[in-house]
């Protein structure tokens, strides 16, 4: 693997990467140089200097992974990367403790008026009375967003003797309990907290979610911190709340516009402002470099990096459970899309048994799609971009689950529907991938290499005639499986062949009496 380090990152990350990859460090590379050379690389590490635009990424033909040492990916065109099938990873956990510590710094600075006291002393004053503060002990912390950073803030505030309550509609009650925090609604948090701290992403739902009506609910003594993203707090409403002493104070690290130009907030004493530095520590930078290097190292080992932004996030244990089924999914997808007649319009995937109990099976679903669309595409897709390609081609995907796996641990059934036909295959992983049913007929075949399917009438001689035709054209049969609905009814034959069956042979078999259909496949 050849990896370009395009922005300055901590040496430790580079050193780790060098053990597994051919590493080129060029932290002054220009956009033009990058556009001309990006096709040489399989991986790239950036911070925020390098912009990976659609124009640059269109040349990234061999790129597998873009690693952002840090959190924000505003400098990476995620859609363009996804379209190219390039994984984008970042290192969100590298800054959690750092941001939580900065939040603590701001909370303490507000409570004890540290920053304005500092300025006063430096101005030659000694205003002891003016800087009367409050303790954190026995106060209530209200957290909005109990993710990585919110939970770290709670831990730290607990050691100051604070109680904590939180609003996070996406966090299960159980998980909140383990974090030692009571989950409640937003208004209860706003009404009862002495210190409110925001740790949610900026989304249409959270934009200006703290505005005049929310300030109205807060205690007059309440302090509020935003170390998350500018725009979550409505800055005009915040100014009014501070000027009118509707709240005790505020601290911001992030702003609606960055840098904030001539904000009226600058004139106020009851606000502490820092220039978006909550994540800026040496440790966070070192950890970011090590984490993204680890992500690339995992990829070189054939494992799933954990912070992939354009693929479903699954933990390592689940990945281990699912990985044996990935090959099966890809082969089943490829099998049904080659076997169905007409234009593929719908793929239905039904997981049964143990697999059906796993929450997130999206990685398997994407692998089925990858298998299904690859046979008719000139450049192969992968699990990153397969869903996008299917959507563009108007193929709808549905996922279902069933408890009963008919005596097997797990079964995966794929039903392909086209404008003229329906074809299904069902399989499992038993030391290797196996197809157990084709169009609901029981068979048992390993889906690999050159294959052949014939649908025929179950009358004496049908199987022999097909076998003879193959023999005449020197196509040797590896494995033959036949299944039928009833004696003399419709039957299906699934063969593995030692070489690809030529089209003219398929046509000859198709024209045999009692043969309804003959299909050659290559997996
Ligand atoms: P995270 O994804 O781990 O946690 C976010 C939490 O917010 C999740 O638990 C989610 O369920 C919750 N949430 C989402 N929408 C919500 C809503 N409408 N109401 C309440 N809760 C909601 O993220 P994190 O790593 O903890 O980061 C939190 C914030 O901090 C993000 O906005 C991130 O961009 C920001 N951040 C800022 C800096 C900085 O330099 N100031 C650095 C790193 C992260």
Coordinates of C-alpha atoms and ligand atoms in Angstrom, one line a residue:
X1 CA 0.0 0.0 0.0
X2 CA 1.3 3.4 -0.9
X3 CA 0.2 6.2 1.4
X4 CA 0.7 10.0 1.1
X5 CA 0.9 12.1 4.3
X6 CA -0.3 15.4 2.8
X7 CA -0.5 17.4 6.0
X8 CA 1.7 17.6 9.1
X9 CA 0.8 14.9 11.6
X10 CA 2.5 13.6 14.7
X11 CA 5.7 11.5 14.0
X12 CA 4.4 8.5 15.9
X13 CA 1.5 8.0 13.4
X14 CA 4.0 8.1 10.5
X15 CA 6.3 5.7 12.2
X16 CA 3.5 3.2 12.7
X17 CA 2.4 3.5 9.1
X18 CA 5.9 2.9 7.8
X19 CA 5.8 -0.6 9.2
X20 CA 3.0 -1.6 6.8
X21 CA 3.1 0.8 3.9
X22 CA 5.3 2.7 1.5
X23 CA 4.9 6.2 3.0
X24 CA 5.5 9.5 1.2
X25 CA 5.5 12.6 3.3
X26 CA 4.8 15.8 1.4
X27 CA 3.1 18.4 3.6
X28 CA 3.5 21.2 1.1
X29 CA 2.0 19.5 -1.9
X30 CA -0.1 21.9 -4.0
X31 CA -3.6 21.1 -5.3
X32 CA -2.2 20.9 -8.8
X33 CA 0.5 18.5 -7.8
X34 CA -1.9 16.4 -5.8
X35 CA -4.4 16.2 -8.8
X36 CA -1.5 15.0 -11.0
X37 CA -0.1 12.3 -8.6
X38 CA -3.1 11.2 -6.5
X39 CA -3.6 8.1 -8.8
X40 CA -0.3 6.7 -7.5
X41 CA -1.6 6.4 -3.9
X42 CA -3.8 3.8 -2.2
X43 CA -4.2 5.9 1.0
X44 CA -3.9 9.6 2.0
X45 CA -3.7 11.2 5.4
X46 CA -4.9 14.8 5.7
X47 CA -5.7 17.3 8.4
X48 CA -7.5 20.4 7.3
X49 CA -5.0 22.1 4.9
X50 CA -5.4 19.6 2.0
X51 CA -8.7 20.0 0.2
X52 CA -9.9 16.7 -1.3
X53 CA -12.4 18.2 -3.8
X54 CA -14.4 16.3 -6.4
X55 CA -11.9 17.6 -9.1
X56 CA -8.9 16.1 -7.3
X57 CA -10.7 12.9 -6.3
X58 CA -11.8 12.2 -9.9
X59 CA -8.1 11.1 -10.5
X60 CA -7.9 9.0 -7.3
X61 CA -8.4 5.7 -9.2
X62 CA -6.3 3.6 -6.8
X63 CA -7.3 5.2 -3.6
X64 CA -8.9 3.0 -1.0
X65 CA -8.9 5.2 2.1
X66 CA -8.8 8.9 3.0
X67 CA -7.8 9.4 6.6
X68 CA -8.6 12.7 8.4
X69 CA -6.4 13.0 11.4
X70 CA -9.0 14.9 13.5
X71 CA -12.7 15.2 13.4
X72 CA -14.2 17.7 10.9
X73 CA -14.3 16.5 7.3
X74 CA -15.4 19.8 5.7
X75 CA -12.2 19.6 3.5
X76 CA -13.2 16.3 2.0
X77 CA -16.0 15.9 -0.6
X78 CA -17.6 12.8 1.0
X79 CA -20.0 12.2 -1.9
X80 CA -17.2 12.3 -4.4
X81 CA -15.2 9.8 -2.3
X82 CA -18.2 7.5 -1.8
X83 CA -18.9 7.6 -5.6
X84 CA -15.3 6.5 -6.2
X85 CA -15.7 3.8 -3.6
X86 CA -13.1 5.4 -1.2
X87 CA -13.5 4.9 2.5
X88 CA -13.3 8.1 4.6
X89 CA -12.2 7.7 8.2
X90 CA -11.5 10.2 10.9
X91 CA -10.5 10.1 14.6
X92 CA -13.4 11.5 16.6
X93 CA -12.3 9.9 19.9
X94 CA -8.9 11.6 19.7
X95 CA -10.3 14.9 20.9
X96 CA -13.0 13.8 23.4
X97 CA -10.9 14.2 26.6
X98 CA -9.3 17.3 25.2
X99 CA -12.6 19.0 24.5
X100 CA -14.1 17.8 27.8
X101 CA -11.1 19.3 29.7
X102 CA -11.6 22.6 27.8
X103 CA -15.2 22.6 28.8
X104 CA -14.2 22.2 32.4
X105 CA -11.8 25.1 32.0
X106 CA -14.7 27.2 30.7
X107 CA -17.1 26.1 33.4
X108 CA -14.5 27.0 36.1
X109 CA -13.7 30.3 34.3
X110 CA -17.3 31.3 34.4
X111 CA -18.0 30.1 37.9
X112 CA -14.9 31.9 39.3
X113 CA -14.7 34.8 36.8
X114 CA -11.1 33.8 36.1
X115 CA -10.7 35.4 32.7
X116 CA -12.0 38.8 33.7
X117 CA -10.2 38.7 37.0
X118 CA -7.0 38.0 35.1
X119 CA -7.6 41.0 32.9
X120 CA -8.4 43.2 35.9
X121 CA -5.1 42.3 37.7
X122 CA -3.1 42.8 34.5
X123 CA -4.8 46.3 34.3
X124 CA -3.3 47.1 37.7
X125 CA -6.6 46.7 39.6
X126 CA -7.4 44.6 42.8
X127 CA -11.2 44.1 42.6
X128 CA -11.7 41.3 45.1
X129 CA -15.4 41.9 45.7
X130 CA -16.2 42.2 42.1
X131 CA -15.1 38.6 41.5
X132 CA -17.1 36.7 44.0
X133 CA -17.7 33.3 42.4
X134 CA -19.8 30.2 43.0
X135 CA -18.7 26.6 43.7
X136 CA -19.4 23.7 41.4
X137 CA -20.1 21.4 44.4
X138 CA -23.7 20.3 44.8
X139 CA -24.7 22.1 41.6
X140 CA -26.6 20.5 38.8
X141 CA -24.9 19.9 35.4
X142 CA -27.3 19.7 32.4
X143 CA -25.8 18.0 29.4
X144 CA -27.3 18.4 26.0
X145 CA -25.9 15.5 23.9
X146 CA -24.4 12.5 25.9
X147 CA -22.0 11.3 23.3
X148 CA -18.2 10.9 23.5
X149 CA -17.5 14.4 24.9
X150 CA -20.7 14.9 26.9
X151 CA -20.0 11.7 28.9
X152 CA -16.4 12.7 29.6
X153 CA -17.7 16.1 30.9
X154 CA -20.1 14.2 33.2
X155 CA -17.3 12.1 34.7
X156 CA -15.2 15.2 35.4
X157 CA -18.1 17.2 36.9
X158 CA -19.0 14.3 39.2
X159 CA -15.5 14.5 40.7
X160 CA -16.4 18.1 41.6
X161 CA -19.4 16.8 43.5
X162 CA -22.0 17.9 40.9
X163 CA -25.3 16.1 40.0
X164 CA -25.9 15.5 36.3
X165 CA -28.9 15.3 34.1
X166 CA -29.0 15.0 30.3
X167 CA -31.1 15.4 27.2
X168 CA -30.3 13.0 24.4
X169 CA -33.2 11.5 22.6
X170 CA -31.0 9.1 20.7
X171 CA -29.3 7.5 23.8
X172 CA -30.8 4.4 25.3
X173 CA -31.9 4.8 28.9
X174 CA -29.7 1.8 29.9
X175 CA -26.5 3.4 28.5
X176 CA -27.3 6.6 30.2
X177 CA -27.7 4.8 33.5
X178 CA -24.2 3.1 33.0
X179 CA -22.8 6.6 32.4
X180 CA -24.3 7.7 35.8
X181 CA -26.7 10.3 34.4
X182 CA -30.4 10.7 34.4
X183 CA -32.0 11.2 31.0
X184 CA -34.8 13.7 30.8
X185 CA -36.5 16.1 28.4
X186 CA -34.8 19.3 27.2
X187 CA -37.0 21.7 29.2
X188 CA -36.4 19.9 32.4
X189 CA -32.6 20.2 31.8
X190 CA -32.9 23.9 31.0
X191 CA -35.1 24.7 34.0
X192 CA -33.1 22.8 36.6
X193 CA -29.4 23.1 35.6
X194 CA -26.9 25.4 37.2
X195 CA -24.4 24.7 34.4
X196 CA -25.6 23.7 30.9
X197 CA -23.1 22.3 28.4
X198 CA -23.8 21.5 24.8
X199 CA -22.3 18.5 23.0
X200 CA -24.5 17.8 20.0
X201 CA -23.7 17.9 16.3
X202 CA -25.0 20.9 14.3
X203 CA -28.0 19.6 12.5
X204 CA -31.2 21.2 11.2
X205 CA -32.8 20.0 14.5
X206 CA -30.1 21.5 16.7
X207 CA -29.5 24.8 14.8
X208 CA -30.7 27.7 17.1
X209 CA -32.1 25.1 19.4
X210 CA -31.0 27.3 22.3
X211 CA -32.7 30.7 21.7
X212 CA -34.9 33.1 23.5
X213 CA -37.6 30.6 24.7
X214 CA -34.9 28.3 26.0
X215 CA -33.1 31.1 27.8
X216 CA -36.5 32.1 29.4
X217 CA -36.7 28.6 31.0
X218 CA -33.2 28.8 32.5
X219 CA -32.3 29.9 36.1
X220 CA -31.2 33.5 36.3
X221 CA -28.0 32.2 37.7
X222 CA -27.4 29.5 35.0
X223 CA -24.2 29.3 33.1
X224 CA -24.1 27.9 29.5
X225 CA -21.1 26.5 27.5
X226 CA -20.9 25.7 23.9
X227 CA -17.8 23.7 22.8
X228 CA -19.7 21.9 20.1
X229 CA -20.5 23.8 17.0
X230 CA -21.4 27.5 16.3
X231 CA -25.1 28.1 15.4
X232 CA -26.5 25.7 18.0
X233 CA -26.9 28.7 20.3
X234 CA -28.7 31.7 18.7
X235 CA -26.0 34.4 19.4
X236 CA -28.5 37.4 19.2
X237 CA -30.7 35.7 21.8
X238 CA -27.6 34.9 23.9
X239 CA -26.6 38.5 23.8
X240 CA -30.0 39.6 25.0
X241 CA -30.1 37.0 27.8
X242 CA -26.6 38.1 29.0
X243 CA -27.3 41.9 28.8
X244 CA -30.6 41.4 30.6
X245 CA -29.0 39.1 33.3
X246 CA -31.5 36.5 32.3
X247 CA -28.7 34.0 32.8
X248 CA -25.5 34.2 34.9
X249 CA -23.0 33.8 32.1
X250 CA -21.8 32.0 29.0
X251 CA -18.7 30.5 27.4
X252 CA -18.2 29.9 23.8
X253 CA -15.4 28.1 21.9
X254 CA -17.4 28.0 18.6
X255 CA -19.3 30.7 16.7
X256 CA -22.0 31.2 14.1
X257 CA -19.3 32.8 12.0
X258 CA -15.7 32.0 12.5
X259 CA -13.7 34.0 13.2
X260 CA -16.5 36.2 14.7
X261 CA -16.1 39.7 13.3
X262 CA -16.9 42.6 15.7
X263 CA -19.5 40.6 17.7
X264 CA -21.4 42.5 20.3
X265 CA -20.7 39.7 22.6
X266 CA -17.1 41.0 22.9
X267 CA -18.4 44.0 25.0
X268 CA -19.8 41.8 27.7
X269 CA -18.1 40.8 31.0
X270 CA -20.3 37.8 31.7
X271 CA -19.0 35.8 28.7
X272 CA -15.8 33.8 28.2
X273 CA -14.6 33.4 24.6
X274 CA -11.9 31.1 23.1
X275 CA -11.0 30.8 19.4
X276 CA -12.2 27.2 18.6
X277 CA -9.3 25.7 20.5
X278 CA -11.2 23.1 22.5
X279 CA -9.6 20.2 20.6
X280 CA -6.2 21.7 20.4
X281 CA -3.8 19.8 22.6
X282 CA -0.5 18.0 21.7
X283 CA -2.1 14.8 23.1
X284 CA -5.1 15.1 20.8
X285 CA -2.9 15.6 17.8
X286 CA -0.7 12.7 18.7
X287 CA -3.7 10.5 19.3
X288 CA -5.3 11.6 16.0
X289 CA -2.2 10.5 14.1
X290 CA -2.0 7.2 15.9
X291 CA -5.7 6.5 15.4
X292 CA -5.8 7.2 11.7
X293 CA -2.6 5.2 11.2
X294 CA -4.2 2.3 13.0
X295 CA -7.3 2.6 10.7
X296 CA -5.0 2.2 7.7
X297 CA -3.1 -0.6 9.3
X298 CA -6.4 -2.4 10.0
X299 CA -7.3 -2.0 6.3
X300 CA -4.0 -3.6 5.2
X301 CA -4.8 -6.6 7.4
X302 CA -8.2 -7.0 5.7
X303 CA -10.1 -5.8 8.8
X304 CA -12.8 -3.1 9.0
X305 CA -11.6 0.3 10.1
X306 CA -13.9 1.5 12.9
X307 CA -14.5 5.2 12.1
X308 CA -15.6 4.9 8.5
X309 CA -17.8 7.9 7.8
X310 CA -19.3 6.6 4.5
X311 CA -20.0 3.1 5.7
X312 CA -22.1 1.7 8.6
X313 CA -20.3 1.8 11.9
X314 CA -20.0 -1.7 13.5
X315 CA -18.0 -2.8 16.4
X316 CA -15.2 -5.3 16.0
X317 CA -17.1 -8.2 17.6
X318 CA -20.1 -7.8 15.3
X319 CA -17.6 -7.5 12.3
X320 CA -16.0 -10.8 13.3
X321 CA -19.5 -12.4 13.4
X322 CA -20.5 -11.0 10.1
X323 CA -17.3 -11.4 8.1
X324 CA -17.8 -15.2 7.2
X325 CA -21.1 -14.2 5.6
X326 CA -19.6 -11.4 3.4
X327 CA -18.3 -13.8 0.8
X328 CA -21.6 -15.6 0.7
X329 CA -23.5 -12.3 0.3
X330 CA -21.3 -11.1 -2.5
X331 CA -21.7 -14.5 -4.3
X332 CA -25.4 -14.7 -3.8
X333 CA -25.8 -11.2 -5.1
X334 CA -23.8 -12.0 -8.1
X335 CA -25.6 -15.3 -8.7
X336 CA -29.1 -13.9 -8.6
X337 CA -28.3 -10.8 -10.7
X338 CA -26.8 -13.0 -13.4
X339 CA -29.6 -15.6 -13.2
X340 CA -32.6 -13.2 -13.3
X341 CA -34.0 -12.4 -16.7
X342 CA -34.7 -8.8 -17.7
X343 CA -33.8 -5.5 -16.0
X344 CA -33.0 -6.0 -12.3
X345 CA -35.4 -3.7 -10.4
X346 CA -35.6 -5.0 -6.8
X347 CA -33.4 -7.0 -4.5
X348 CA -35.0 -8.4 -1.3
X349 CA -32.7 -9.8 1.3
X350 CA -34.1 -12.0 4.1
X351 CA -31.8 -12.8 7.1
X352 CA -32.9 -15.7 9.3
X353 CA -31.7 -17.4 12.5
X354 CA -28.8 -16.0 14.5
X355 CA -28.0 -13.3 11.9
X356 CA -31.5 -11.9 12.3
X357 CA -30.7 -11.1 15.9
X358 CA -27.9 -8.7 15.0
X359 CA -29.0 -5.1 15.0
X360 CA -27.0 -3.7 12.1
X361 CA -26.7 -5.9 9.0
X362 CA -26.1 -3.0 6.6
X363 CA -22.6 -4.2 5.8
X364 CA -24.0 -7.5 4.6
X365 CA -26.8 -5.8 2.6
X366 CA -24.2 -3.6 0.9
X367 CA -22.1 -6.6 0.1
X368 CA -25.1 -8.3 -1.6
X369 CA -25.6 -5.2 -3.7
X370 CA -21.9 -5.1 -4.5
X371 CA -22.2 -8.6 -5.8
X372 CA -25.4 -7.9 -7.7
X373 CA -24.3 -4.8 -9.5
X374 CA -20.7 -5.7 -10.3
X375 CA -21.5 -8.2 -13.1
X376 CA -22.9 -5.4 -15.2
X377 CA -20.5 -2.6 -14.4
X378 CA -17.3 -1.8 -16.2
X379 CA -15.5 -0.6 -13.1
X380 CA -16.1 -2.6 -9.9
X381 CA -18.0 -1.1 -7.0
X382 CA -17.3 -1.9 -3.4
X383 CA -19.4 -1.9 -0.2
X384 CA -18.8 1.9 0.1
X385 CA -20.4 2.9 -3.1
X386 CA -22.6 -0.1 -4.0
X387 CA -25.8 1.3 -2.5
X388 CA -25.3 4.6 -4.3
X389 CA -24.8 2.8 -7.6
X390 CA -27.9 0.6 -7.1
X391 CA -29.9 3.8 -6.3
X392 CA -28.7 5.5 -9.4
X393 CA -29.8 2.5 -11.4
X394 CA -33.2 2.5 -9.9
X395 CA -32.7 -0.9 -8.0
X396 CA -34.6 -0.8 -4.8
X397 CA -33.3 -2.8 -1.8
X398 CA -35.4 -4.2 1.0
X399 CA -34.1 -6.1 4.1
X400 CA -36.3 -8.5 6.1
X401 CA -35.7 -10.8 9.0
X402 CA -37.1 -14.2 10.1
X403 CA -36.5 -16.3 13.2
X404 CA -36.7 -19.7 11.6
X405 CA -33.5 -20.8 9.8
X406 CA -34.8 -24.3 8.9
X407 CA -32.3 -26.1 11.1
X408 CA -29.3 -24.0 10.1
X409 CA -27.6 -21.4 12.3
X410 CA -28.3 -18.7 9.8
X411 CA -29.7 -18.4 6.3
X412 CA -29.6 -15.5 3.8
X413 CA -32.2 -15.5 1.0
X414 CA -31.9 -13.1 -1.9
X415 CA -34.8 -12.5 -4.2
X416 CA -34.1 -10.6 -7.4
X417 CA -37.1 -9.1 -9.2
X418 CA -36.9 -7.7 -12.7
X419 CA -39.5 -6.3 -15.1
X420 CA -40.1 -9.9 -16.4
X421 CA -38.8 -12.4 -13.9
X422 CA -38.2 -13.3 -10.2
X423 CA -35.2 -15.5 -9.2
X424 CA -34.1 -16.4 -5.7
X425 CA -31.2 -18.1 -4.0
X426 CA -30.7 -19.0 -0.4
X427 CA -27.5 -20.0 1.3
X428 CA -25.4 -20.2 4.5
X429 CA -21.8 -20.4 5.6
X430 CA -20.8 -23.9 6.7
X431 CA -17.0 -23.7 6.7
X432 CA -17.5 -22.2 3.2
X433 CA -20.3 -20.4 1.3
X434 CA -23.0 -22.8 0.2
X435 CA -26.2 -22.2 -1.8
X436 CA -28.9 -24.5 -0.4
X437 CA -31.9 -23.4 -2.4
X438 CA -32.4 -22.0 -5.9
X439 CA -35.9 -20.7 -6.7
X440 CA -37.0 -22.6 -3.6
X441 CA -35.7 -26.0 -4.9
X442 CA -33.3 -27.6 -2.4
X443 CA -29.8 -28.0 -3.9
X444 CA -26.4 -27.8 -2.2
X445 CA -23.7 -26.2 -4.2
X446 CA -20.6 -24.0 -3.5
X447 CA -21.1 -20.8 -5.5
X448 CA -17.8 -20.2 -7.2
X449 CA -16.1 -20.1 -10.6
X450 CA -18.1 -21.0 -13.7
X451 CA -21.6 -22.2 -13.1
X452 CA -24.6 -23.2 -15.2
X453 CA -28.3 -23.3 -14.4
X454 CA -31.0 -25.1 -16.4
X455 CA -34.7 -25.0 -15.8
X456 CA -36.3 -28.1 -17.4
X457 CA -39.2 -30.6 -17.2
X458 CA -38.5 -33.5 -14.9
X459 CA -38.9 -36.3 -17.5
X460 CA -36.5 -39.2 -18.3
X461 CA -33.6 -38.1 -20.5
X462 CA -33.7 -34.4 -19.7
X463 CA -30.6 -34.4 -17.5
X464 CA -28.7 -36.8 -19.9
X465 CA -29.4 -34.6 -22.9
X466 CA -28.0 -31.5 -21.2
X467 CA -24.9 -33.5 -20.0
X468 CA -24.3 -34.8 -23.5
X469 CA -24.4 -31.3 -25.0
X470 CA -21.9 -30.1 -22.5
X471 CA -19.7 -33.1 -23.2
X472 CA -19.9 -32.6 -27.0
X473 CA -18.4 -29.1 -26.4
X474 CA -15.8 -30.3 -24.0
X475 CA -17.3 -28.6 -21.0
X476 CA -16.6 -30.8 -18.0
X477 CA -19.0 -30.8 -15.1
X478 CA -17.5 -30.4 -11.6
X479 CA -20.6 -30.7 -9.4
X480 CA -24.2 -31.4 -10.4
X481 CA -27.2 -30.7 -8.2
X482 CA -30.8 -31.1 -9.2
X483 CA -34.0 -30.2 -7.4
X484 CA -37.6 -30.5 -8.4
X485 CA -41.0 -29.6 -7.1
X486 CA -42.6 -33.0 -7.8
X487 CA -42.1 -36.1 -9.9
X488 CA -42.6 -35.1 -13.5
X489 CA -42.9 -31.4 -12.6
X490 CA -40.6 -28.5 -13.1
X491 CA -36.9 -29.1 -12.1
X492 CA -33.8 -27.1 -11.8
X493 CA -30.2 -28.1 -12.3
X494 CA -27.2 -26.2 -10.9
X495 CA -23.7 -27.1 -12.1
X496 CA -20.2 -26.0 -11.5
X497 CA -18.1 -26.3 -14.6
X498 CA -14.4 -26.5 -15.2
X499 CA -14.5 -23.8 -17.8
X500 CA -16.9 -21.0 -18.9
X501 CA -19.8 -22.3 -21.0
X502 CA -19.7 -20.6 -24.4
X503 CA -22.9 -18.7 -25.5
X504 CA -23.6 -21.0 -28.5
X505 CA -23.7 -24.0 -26.1
X506 CA -26.1 -22.2 -23.8
X507 CA -28.3 -21.6 -26.9
X508 CA -28.1 -25.2 -28.0
X509 CA -29.2 -26.4 -24.5
X510 CA -31.9 -23.8 -24.4
X511 CA -33.4 -25.2 -27.7
X512 CA -33.5 -28.8 -26.3
X513 CA -36.9 -30.3 -25.8
X514 CA -38.1 -30.0 -22.2
X515 CA -35.5 -27.3 -21.3
X516 CA -37.2 -24.0 -20.4
X517 CA -34.2 -21.9 -19.7
X518 CA -30.4 -22.2 -19.7
X519 CA -28.1 -19.7 -17.9
X520 CA -24.3 -19.4 -17.7
X521 CA -22.8 -17.6 -14.8
X522 CA -19.4 -16.6 -13.7
X523 CA -18.7 -15.9 -10.0
Ligands
LIG1 P1 -21.0 12.2 19.5 O1 -21.5 11.9 18.2 O2 -20.2 11.2 20.2 O3 -22.2 12.7 20.4 C1 -23.2 13.5 20.0 C2 -24.4 13.2 20.9 O4 -25.5 14.1 20.6 C3 -25.0 11.8 20.6 O5 -25.1 11.0 21.8 C4 -26.3 12.0 20.0 O6 -27.3 11.1 20.3 C5 -26.7 13.4 20.6 N1 -27.7 14.2 19.8 C6 -27.8 14.3 18.5 N2 -28.8 15.1 18.2 C7 -29.3 15.5 19.3 C8 -30.3 16.4 19.7 N3 -31.1 17.0 18.8 N4 -30.6 16.6 21.0 C9 -29.8 16.0 21.9 N5 -28.9 15.2 21.7 C10 -28.6 14.9 20.4 O7 -20.2 13.6 19.3 P2 -18.9 14.1 20.2 O8 -17.7 13.6 19.7 O9 -19.3 14.0 21.6 O10 -19.0 15.7 19.7 C11 -20.0 16.5 20.2 C12 -19.9 17.9 19.5 O11 -18.6 18.5 19.8 C13 -20.0 17.8 18.0 O12 -20.8 18.9 17.6 C14 -18.6 18.0 17.5 O13 -18.5 18.5 16.2 C15 -18.1 19.0 18.5 N6 -16.6 19.1 18.6 C16 -16.1 20.3 18.8 C17 -14.7 20.5 18.9 C18 -14.1 21.8 19.1 O14 -13.0 22.0 18.7 N7 -14.8 22.7 19.8 C19 -13.9 19.3 18.8 C20 -14.5 18.1 18.7 C21 -15.8 18.0 18.6

